[in-house]
CSV table of C-alpha atoms in Angstrom, one decimal:
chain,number,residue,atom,x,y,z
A,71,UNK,CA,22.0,12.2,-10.1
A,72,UNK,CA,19.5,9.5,-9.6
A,73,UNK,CA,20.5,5.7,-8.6
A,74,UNK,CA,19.2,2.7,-7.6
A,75,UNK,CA,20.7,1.9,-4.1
A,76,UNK,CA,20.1,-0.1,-1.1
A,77,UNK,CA,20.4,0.1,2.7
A,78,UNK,CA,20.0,-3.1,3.6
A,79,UNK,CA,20.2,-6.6,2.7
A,80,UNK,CA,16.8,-8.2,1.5
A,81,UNK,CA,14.4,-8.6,-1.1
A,82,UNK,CA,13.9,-6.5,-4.4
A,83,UNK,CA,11.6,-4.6,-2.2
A,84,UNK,CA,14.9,-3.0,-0.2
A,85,UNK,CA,15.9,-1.7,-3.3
A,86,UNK,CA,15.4,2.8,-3.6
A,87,UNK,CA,15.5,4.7,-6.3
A,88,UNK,CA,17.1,8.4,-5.2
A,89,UNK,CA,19.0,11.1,-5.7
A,90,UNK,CA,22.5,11.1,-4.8
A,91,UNK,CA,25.6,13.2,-5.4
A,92,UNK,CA,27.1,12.7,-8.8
A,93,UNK,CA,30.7,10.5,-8.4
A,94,UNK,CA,33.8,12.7,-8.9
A,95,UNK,CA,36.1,10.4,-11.0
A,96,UNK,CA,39.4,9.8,-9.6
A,97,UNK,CA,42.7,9.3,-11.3
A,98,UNK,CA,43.1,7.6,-14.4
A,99,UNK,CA,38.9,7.1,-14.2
A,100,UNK,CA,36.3,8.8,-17.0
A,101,UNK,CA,32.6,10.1,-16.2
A,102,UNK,CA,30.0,8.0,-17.7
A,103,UNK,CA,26.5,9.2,-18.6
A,104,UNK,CA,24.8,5.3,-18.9
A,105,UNK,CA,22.5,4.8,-21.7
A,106,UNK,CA,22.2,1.3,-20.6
A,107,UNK,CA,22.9,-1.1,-18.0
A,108,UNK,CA,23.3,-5.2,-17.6
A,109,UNK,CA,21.6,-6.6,-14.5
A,110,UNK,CA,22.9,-9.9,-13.6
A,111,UNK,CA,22.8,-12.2,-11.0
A,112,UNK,CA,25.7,-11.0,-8.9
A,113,UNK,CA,23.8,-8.0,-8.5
A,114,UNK,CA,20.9,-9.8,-7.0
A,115,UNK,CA,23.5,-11.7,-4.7
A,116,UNK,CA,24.7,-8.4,-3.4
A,117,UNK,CA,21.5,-6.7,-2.8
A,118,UNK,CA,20.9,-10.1,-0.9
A,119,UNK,CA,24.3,-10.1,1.1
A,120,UNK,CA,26.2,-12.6,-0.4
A,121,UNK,CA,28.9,-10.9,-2.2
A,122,UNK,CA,31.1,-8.6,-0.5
A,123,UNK,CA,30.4,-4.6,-1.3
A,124,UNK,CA,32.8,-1.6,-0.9
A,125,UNK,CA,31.7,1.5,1.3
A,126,UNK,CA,29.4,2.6,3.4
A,127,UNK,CA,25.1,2.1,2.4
A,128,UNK,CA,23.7,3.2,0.3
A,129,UNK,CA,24.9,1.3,-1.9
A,130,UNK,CA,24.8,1.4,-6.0
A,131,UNK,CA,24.9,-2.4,-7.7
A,132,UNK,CA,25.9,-3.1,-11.4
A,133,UNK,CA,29.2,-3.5,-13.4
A,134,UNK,CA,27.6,-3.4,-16.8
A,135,UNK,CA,26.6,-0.5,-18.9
A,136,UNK,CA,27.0,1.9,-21.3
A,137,UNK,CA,27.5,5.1,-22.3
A,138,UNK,CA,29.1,8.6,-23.5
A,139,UNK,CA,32.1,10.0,-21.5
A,140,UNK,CA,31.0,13.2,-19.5
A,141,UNK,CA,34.9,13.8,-18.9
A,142,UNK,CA,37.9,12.1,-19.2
A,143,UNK,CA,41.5,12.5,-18.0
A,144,UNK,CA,44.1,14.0,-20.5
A,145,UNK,CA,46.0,11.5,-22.7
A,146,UNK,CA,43.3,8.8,-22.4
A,147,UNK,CA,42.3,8.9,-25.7
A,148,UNK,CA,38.7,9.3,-24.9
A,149,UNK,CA,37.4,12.0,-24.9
A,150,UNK,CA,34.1,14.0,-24.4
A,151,UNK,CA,31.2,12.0,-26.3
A,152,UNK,CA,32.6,9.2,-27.3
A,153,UNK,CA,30.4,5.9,-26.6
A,154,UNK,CA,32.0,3.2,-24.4
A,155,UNK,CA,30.8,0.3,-22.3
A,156,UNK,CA,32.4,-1.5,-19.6
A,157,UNK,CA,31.5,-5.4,-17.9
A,158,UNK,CA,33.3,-4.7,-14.4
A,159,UNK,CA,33.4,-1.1,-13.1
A,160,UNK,CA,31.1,-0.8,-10.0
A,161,UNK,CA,28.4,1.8,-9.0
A,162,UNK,CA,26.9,1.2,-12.8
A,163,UNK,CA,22.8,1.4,-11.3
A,164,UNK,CA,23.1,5.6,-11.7
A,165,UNK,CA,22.7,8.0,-14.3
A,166,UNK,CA,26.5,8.4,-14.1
A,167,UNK,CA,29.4,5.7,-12.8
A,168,UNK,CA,33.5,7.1,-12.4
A,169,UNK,CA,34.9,4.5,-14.5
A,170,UNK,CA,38.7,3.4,-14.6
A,171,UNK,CA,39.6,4.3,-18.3
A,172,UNK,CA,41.6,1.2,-18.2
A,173,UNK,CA,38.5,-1.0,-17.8
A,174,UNK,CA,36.6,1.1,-21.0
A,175,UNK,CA,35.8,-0.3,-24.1
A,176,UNK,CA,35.3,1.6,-27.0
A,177,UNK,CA,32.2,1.4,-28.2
A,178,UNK,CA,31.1,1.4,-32.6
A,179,UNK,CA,28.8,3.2,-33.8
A,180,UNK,CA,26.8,0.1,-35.5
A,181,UNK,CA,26.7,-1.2,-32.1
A,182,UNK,CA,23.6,0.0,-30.1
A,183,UNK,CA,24.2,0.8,-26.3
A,184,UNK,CA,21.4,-2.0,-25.5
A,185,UNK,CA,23.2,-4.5,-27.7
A,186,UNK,CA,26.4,-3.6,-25.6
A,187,UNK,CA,25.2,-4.0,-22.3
A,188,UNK,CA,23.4,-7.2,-23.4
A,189,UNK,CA,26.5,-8.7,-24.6
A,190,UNK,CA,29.4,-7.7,-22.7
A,191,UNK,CA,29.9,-9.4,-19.5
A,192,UNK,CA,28.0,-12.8,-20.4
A,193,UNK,CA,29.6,-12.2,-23.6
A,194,UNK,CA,33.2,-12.1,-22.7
A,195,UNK,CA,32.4,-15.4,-20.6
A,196,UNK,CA,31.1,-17.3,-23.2
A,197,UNK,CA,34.1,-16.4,-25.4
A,198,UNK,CA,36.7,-17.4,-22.9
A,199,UNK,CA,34.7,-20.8,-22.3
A,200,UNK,CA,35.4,-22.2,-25.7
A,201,UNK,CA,38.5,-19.9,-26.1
A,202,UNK,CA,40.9,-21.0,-23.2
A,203,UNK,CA,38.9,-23.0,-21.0
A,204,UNK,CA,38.8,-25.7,-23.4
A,205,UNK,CA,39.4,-24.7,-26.9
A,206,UNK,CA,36.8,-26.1,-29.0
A,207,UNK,CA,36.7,-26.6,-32.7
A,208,UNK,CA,35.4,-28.7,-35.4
A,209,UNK,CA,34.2,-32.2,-34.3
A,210,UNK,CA,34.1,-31.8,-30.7
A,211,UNK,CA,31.1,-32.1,-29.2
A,212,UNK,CA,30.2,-29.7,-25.7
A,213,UNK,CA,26.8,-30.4,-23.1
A,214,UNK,CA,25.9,-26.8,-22.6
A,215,UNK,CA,24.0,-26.2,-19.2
A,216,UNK,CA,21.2,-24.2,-18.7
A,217,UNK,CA,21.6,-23.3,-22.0
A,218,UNK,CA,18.5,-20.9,-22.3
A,219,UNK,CA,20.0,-18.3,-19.9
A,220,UNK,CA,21.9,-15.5,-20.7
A,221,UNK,CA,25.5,-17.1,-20.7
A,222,UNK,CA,23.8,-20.3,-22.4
A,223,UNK,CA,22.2,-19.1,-25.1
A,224,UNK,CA,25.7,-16.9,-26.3
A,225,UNK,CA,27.7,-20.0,-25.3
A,226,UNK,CA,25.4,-22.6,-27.6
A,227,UNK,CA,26.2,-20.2,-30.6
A,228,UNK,CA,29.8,-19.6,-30.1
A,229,UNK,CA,30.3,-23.5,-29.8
A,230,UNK,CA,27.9,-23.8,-33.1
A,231,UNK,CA,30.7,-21.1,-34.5
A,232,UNK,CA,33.8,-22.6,-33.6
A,233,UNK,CA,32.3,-25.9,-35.0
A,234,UNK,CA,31.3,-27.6,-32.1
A,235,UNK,CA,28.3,-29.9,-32.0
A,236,UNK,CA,26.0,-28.4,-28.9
A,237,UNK,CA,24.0,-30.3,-26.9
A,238,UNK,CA,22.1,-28.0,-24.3
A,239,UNK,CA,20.4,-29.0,-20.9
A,240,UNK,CA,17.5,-26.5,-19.7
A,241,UNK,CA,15.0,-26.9,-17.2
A,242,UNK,CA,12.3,-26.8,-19.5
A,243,UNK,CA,10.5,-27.7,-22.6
A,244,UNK,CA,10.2,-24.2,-23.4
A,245,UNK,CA,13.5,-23.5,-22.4
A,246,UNK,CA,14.7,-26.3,-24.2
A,247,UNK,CA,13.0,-24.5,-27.3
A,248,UNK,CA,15.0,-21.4,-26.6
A,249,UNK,CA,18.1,-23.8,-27.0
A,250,UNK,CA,17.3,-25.0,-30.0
A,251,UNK,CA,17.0,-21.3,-31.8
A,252,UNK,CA,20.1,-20.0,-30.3
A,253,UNK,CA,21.8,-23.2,-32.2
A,254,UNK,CA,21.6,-26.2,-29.8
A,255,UNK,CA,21.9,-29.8,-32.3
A,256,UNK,CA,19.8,-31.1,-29.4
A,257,UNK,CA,18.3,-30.1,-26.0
A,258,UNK,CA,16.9,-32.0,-23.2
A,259,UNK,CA,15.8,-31.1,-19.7
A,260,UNK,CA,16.6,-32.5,-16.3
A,261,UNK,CA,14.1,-34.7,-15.4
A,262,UNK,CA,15.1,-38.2,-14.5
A,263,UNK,CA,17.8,-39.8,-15.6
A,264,UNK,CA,19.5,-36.6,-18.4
A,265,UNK,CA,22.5,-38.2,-17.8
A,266,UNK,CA,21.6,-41.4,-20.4
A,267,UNK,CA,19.8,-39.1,-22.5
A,268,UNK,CA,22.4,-36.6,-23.4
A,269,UNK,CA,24.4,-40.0,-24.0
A,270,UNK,CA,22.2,-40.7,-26.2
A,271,UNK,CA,22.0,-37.6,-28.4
A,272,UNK,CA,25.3,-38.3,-28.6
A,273,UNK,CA,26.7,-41.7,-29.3
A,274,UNK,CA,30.4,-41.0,-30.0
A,275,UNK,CA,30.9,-39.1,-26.5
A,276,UNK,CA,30.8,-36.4,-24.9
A,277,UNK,CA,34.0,-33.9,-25.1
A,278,UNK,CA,33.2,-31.6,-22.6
A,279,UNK,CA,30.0,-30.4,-20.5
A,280,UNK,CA,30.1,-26.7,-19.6
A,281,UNK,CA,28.6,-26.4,-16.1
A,282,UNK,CA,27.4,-23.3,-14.2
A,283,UNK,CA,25.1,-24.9,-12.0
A,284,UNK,CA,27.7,-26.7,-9.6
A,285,UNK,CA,25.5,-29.5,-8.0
A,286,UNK,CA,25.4,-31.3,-11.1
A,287,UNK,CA,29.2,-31.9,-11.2
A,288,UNK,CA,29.1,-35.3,-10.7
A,289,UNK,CA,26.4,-35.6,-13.0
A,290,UNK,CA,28.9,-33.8,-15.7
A,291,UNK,CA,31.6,-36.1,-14.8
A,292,UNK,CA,29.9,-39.1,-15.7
A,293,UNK,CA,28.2,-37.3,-19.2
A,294,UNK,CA,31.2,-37.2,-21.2
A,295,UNK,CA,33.2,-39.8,-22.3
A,296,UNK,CA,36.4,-41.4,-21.2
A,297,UNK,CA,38.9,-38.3,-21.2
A,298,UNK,CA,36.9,-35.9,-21.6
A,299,UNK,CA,36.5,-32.4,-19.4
A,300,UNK,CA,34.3,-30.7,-17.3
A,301,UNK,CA,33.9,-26.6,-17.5
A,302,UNK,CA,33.0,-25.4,-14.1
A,303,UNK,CA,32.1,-22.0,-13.8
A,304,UNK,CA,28.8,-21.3,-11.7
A,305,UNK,CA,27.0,-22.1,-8.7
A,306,UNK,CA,23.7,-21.2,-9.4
A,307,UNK,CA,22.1,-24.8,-7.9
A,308,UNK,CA,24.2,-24.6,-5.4
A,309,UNK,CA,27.7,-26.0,-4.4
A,310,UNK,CA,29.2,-29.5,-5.7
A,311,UNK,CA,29.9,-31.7,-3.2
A,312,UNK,CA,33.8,-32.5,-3.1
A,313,UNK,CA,35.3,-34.6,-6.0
A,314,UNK,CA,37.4,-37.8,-5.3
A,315,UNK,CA,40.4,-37.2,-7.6
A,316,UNK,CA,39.9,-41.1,-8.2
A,317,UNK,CA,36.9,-40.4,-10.0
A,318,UNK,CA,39.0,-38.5,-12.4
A,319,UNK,CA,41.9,-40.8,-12.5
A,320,UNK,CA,39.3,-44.0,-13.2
A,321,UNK,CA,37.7,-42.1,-16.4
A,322,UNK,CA,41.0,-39.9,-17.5
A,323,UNK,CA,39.0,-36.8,-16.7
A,324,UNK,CA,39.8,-33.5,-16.3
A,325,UNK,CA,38.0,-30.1,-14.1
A,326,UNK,CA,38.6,-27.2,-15.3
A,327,UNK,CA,37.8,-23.8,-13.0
A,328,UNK,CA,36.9,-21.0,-14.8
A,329,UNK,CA,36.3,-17.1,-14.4
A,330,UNK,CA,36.4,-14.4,-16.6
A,331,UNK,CA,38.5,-12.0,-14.4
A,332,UNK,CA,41.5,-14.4,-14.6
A,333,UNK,CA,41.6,-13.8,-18.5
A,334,UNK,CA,41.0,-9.7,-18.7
A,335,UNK,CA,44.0,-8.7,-17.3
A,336,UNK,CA,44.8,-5.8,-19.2
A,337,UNK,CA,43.0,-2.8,-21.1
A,338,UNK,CA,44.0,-4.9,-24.2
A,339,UNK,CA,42.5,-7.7,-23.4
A,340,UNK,CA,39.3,-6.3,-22.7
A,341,UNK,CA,39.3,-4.3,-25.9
A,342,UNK,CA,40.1,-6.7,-27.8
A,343,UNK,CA,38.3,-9.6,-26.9
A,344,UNK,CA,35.8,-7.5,-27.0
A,345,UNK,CA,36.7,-6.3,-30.7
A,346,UNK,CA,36.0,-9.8,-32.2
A,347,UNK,CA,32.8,-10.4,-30.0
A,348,UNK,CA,31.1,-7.3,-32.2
A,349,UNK,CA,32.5,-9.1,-34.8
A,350,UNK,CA,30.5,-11.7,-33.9
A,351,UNK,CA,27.4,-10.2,-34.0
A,352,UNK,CA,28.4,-8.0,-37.3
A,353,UNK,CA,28.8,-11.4,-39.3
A,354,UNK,CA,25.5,-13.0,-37.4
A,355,UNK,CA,27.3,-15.9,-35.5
A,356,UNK,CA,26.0,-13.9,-32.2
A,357,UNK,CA,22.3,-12.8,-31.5
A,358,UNK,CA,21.9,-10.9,-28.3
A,359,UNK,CA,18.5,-12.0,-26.8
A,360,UNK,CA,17.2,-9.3,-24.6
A,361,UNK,CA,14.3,-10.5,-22.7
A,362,UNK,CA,12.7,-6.7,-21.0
A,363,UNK,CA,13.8,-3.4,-20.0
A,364,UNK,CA,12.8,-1.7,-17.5
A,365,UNK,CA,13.5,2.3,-16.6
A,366,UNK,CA,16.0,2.5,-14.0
A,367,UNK,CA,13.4,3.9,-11.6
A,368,UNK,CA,11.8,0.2,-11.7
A,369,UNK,CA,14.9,-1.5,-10.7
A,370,UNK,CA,12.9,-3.2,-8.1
A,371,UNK,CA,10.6,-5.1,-10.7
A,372,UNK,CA,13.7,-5.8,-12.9
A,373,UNK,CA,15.2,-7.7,-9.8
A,374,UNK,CA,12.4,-9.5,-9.3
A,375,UNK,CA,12.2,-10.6,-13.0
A,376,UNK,CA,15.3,-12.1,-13.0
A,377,UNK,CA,15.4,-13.5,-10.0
A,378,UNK,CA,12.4,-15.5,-10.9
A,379,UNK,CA,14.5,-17.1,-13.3
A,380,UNK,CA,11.6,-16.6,-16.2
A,381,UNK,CA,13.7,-14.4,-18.1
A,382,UNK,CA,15.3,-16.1,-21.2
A,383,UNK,CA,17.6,-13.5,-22.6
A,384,UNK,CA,19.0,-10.1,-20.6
A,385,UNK,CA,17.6,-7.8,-18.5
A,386,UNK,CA,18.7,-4.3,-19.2
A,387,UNK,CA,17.9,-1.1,-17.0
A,388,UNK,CA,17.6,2.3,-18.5
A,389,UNK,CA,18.3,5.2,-16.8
């Protein structure tokens, strides 16, 4: 089959596109033929050498894709042809991936395998944000950061859903734009003082600020009101520098750590948290921007899109 692999740490530019030998599932794992696949940021982080890979180079990134079983093992219930998609089985940058059946999601037919790989993994985090991070609803109001990216953008309308008012944060006008059509009540960027402004666009407080880009922390903590919470679930700025639990004693604030993999525990919950976020888009409380595609073989171009941080919507890869 052919992949996109690496050998060594670096730019897009160490990224190959070869042939290697097709995976031989394990137990309990199906053969995948991917029809699409995510690219997200962890994936640039490992090509780069920040997260930690398995095995010996070259190595395959992704997690997300989708697909039609090749094979699967007996009393699965999957079985040749059926569409699936999964958000966290490895070695997803090929033609095929050996996938853990536990970790598949069936896949409906109204649901196209772009859509899927678009939606799944930022999906799922957006869900769990408002779900069990802190459970929004009607009245509360939530500071969505960088609310033009991929997580932002399904995260403003799941708030707008669950009857939230949204105020987004984006590094740009235009960005702030994109906000605004995935749902945002108001947008600002972060020049100068944002901190008064969102304060501003929202006079009876802040409930909680959603924030994935981790130096802004502090920032957060002083945007919403007097016992209200901040969402921490990204880095992408950077680290926060260290909180003085005073700080949250003084204002009757709360932090809140969250990450996906701490909620799907099970095949159940994958499926069917999954379930109700194609429900979602079947009812139109979810759009799934996807910003380009590029063919597999041109993985190296799709890195470097993203990476520039220009893209406002998914990146897919098609094999």
């Amino acid at each position: 089959m052919k992949a996109l692999t690496f050998d060594r740490f670096g730019g897009p530019d160490v990224l190959v596109y070869r042939d290697v030998p097709d995976p031989t599932p394990g137990a309990g794992q199906a053969l995948v033929r991917l029809r699409a696949i995510g690219l997200n940021f962890a994936d640039i982080y490992r090509r780069q050498g920040h997260y930690h890979l398995a095995g010996d180079p070259p190595w395959i990134a992704g997690y997300e894709g989708s697909g039609e079983i090749v094979s699967a093992p007996e009393g699965s219930d999957f079985a040749v042809g059926d569409r699936v998609a999964f958000a966290d089985a490895p070695f997803a940058n090929a033609e095929l991936a050996a996938v853990d059946v536990d970790r598949l999601i069936p896949l409906p037919d109204d649901i196209e395998h772009d859509s899927a790989s678009a939606l799944l993994l930022q999906g799922l985090t957006a869900q769990y944000l408002v779900r069990d991070s802190f459970a929004l609803s009607s009245g509360h109001v939530a500071l969505v950061h960088a609310a033009a990216g991929g997580v932002g953008q399904l995260l403003v309308q799941l708030a707008r859903a669950a009857g939230a008012r949204v105020i987004a944060l984006a590094s740009t006008e235009a960005k702030c734009d994109v906000a605004r059509s995935a749902g945002a009540d108001k947008a600002t960027t972060y020049d100068g003082d944002w901190v008064s402004r969102v304060q501003s666009l929202a006079p009876v407080g802040i409930d909680v600020a959603y924030d994935s880009v981790g130096r802004t922390l502090h920032d957060s903590l002083r945007a919403v009101r007097t016992g209200g919470a901040v969402v921490f679930y990204g880095m992408a700025g950077g680290d926060p520098d260290p909180v003085d639990p005073r700080v949250l004693m003084d204002g009757s604030k709360t932090i809140t750590g969250g990450d996906l993999w701490n909620v799907l525990r099970t095949a159940d919950d994958r499926r069917t948290r999954a379930a109700q976020l194609f429900e979602s888009v079947r009812r139109g409380d979810l759009h799934v921007a996807i910003d380009a595609r590029y063919p597999l073989a041109d993985g190296a171009a799709a890195h470097a899109h993203l990476e520039s941080r220009r893209a406002l919507g998914k990146v897919l890869l098609i094999p």
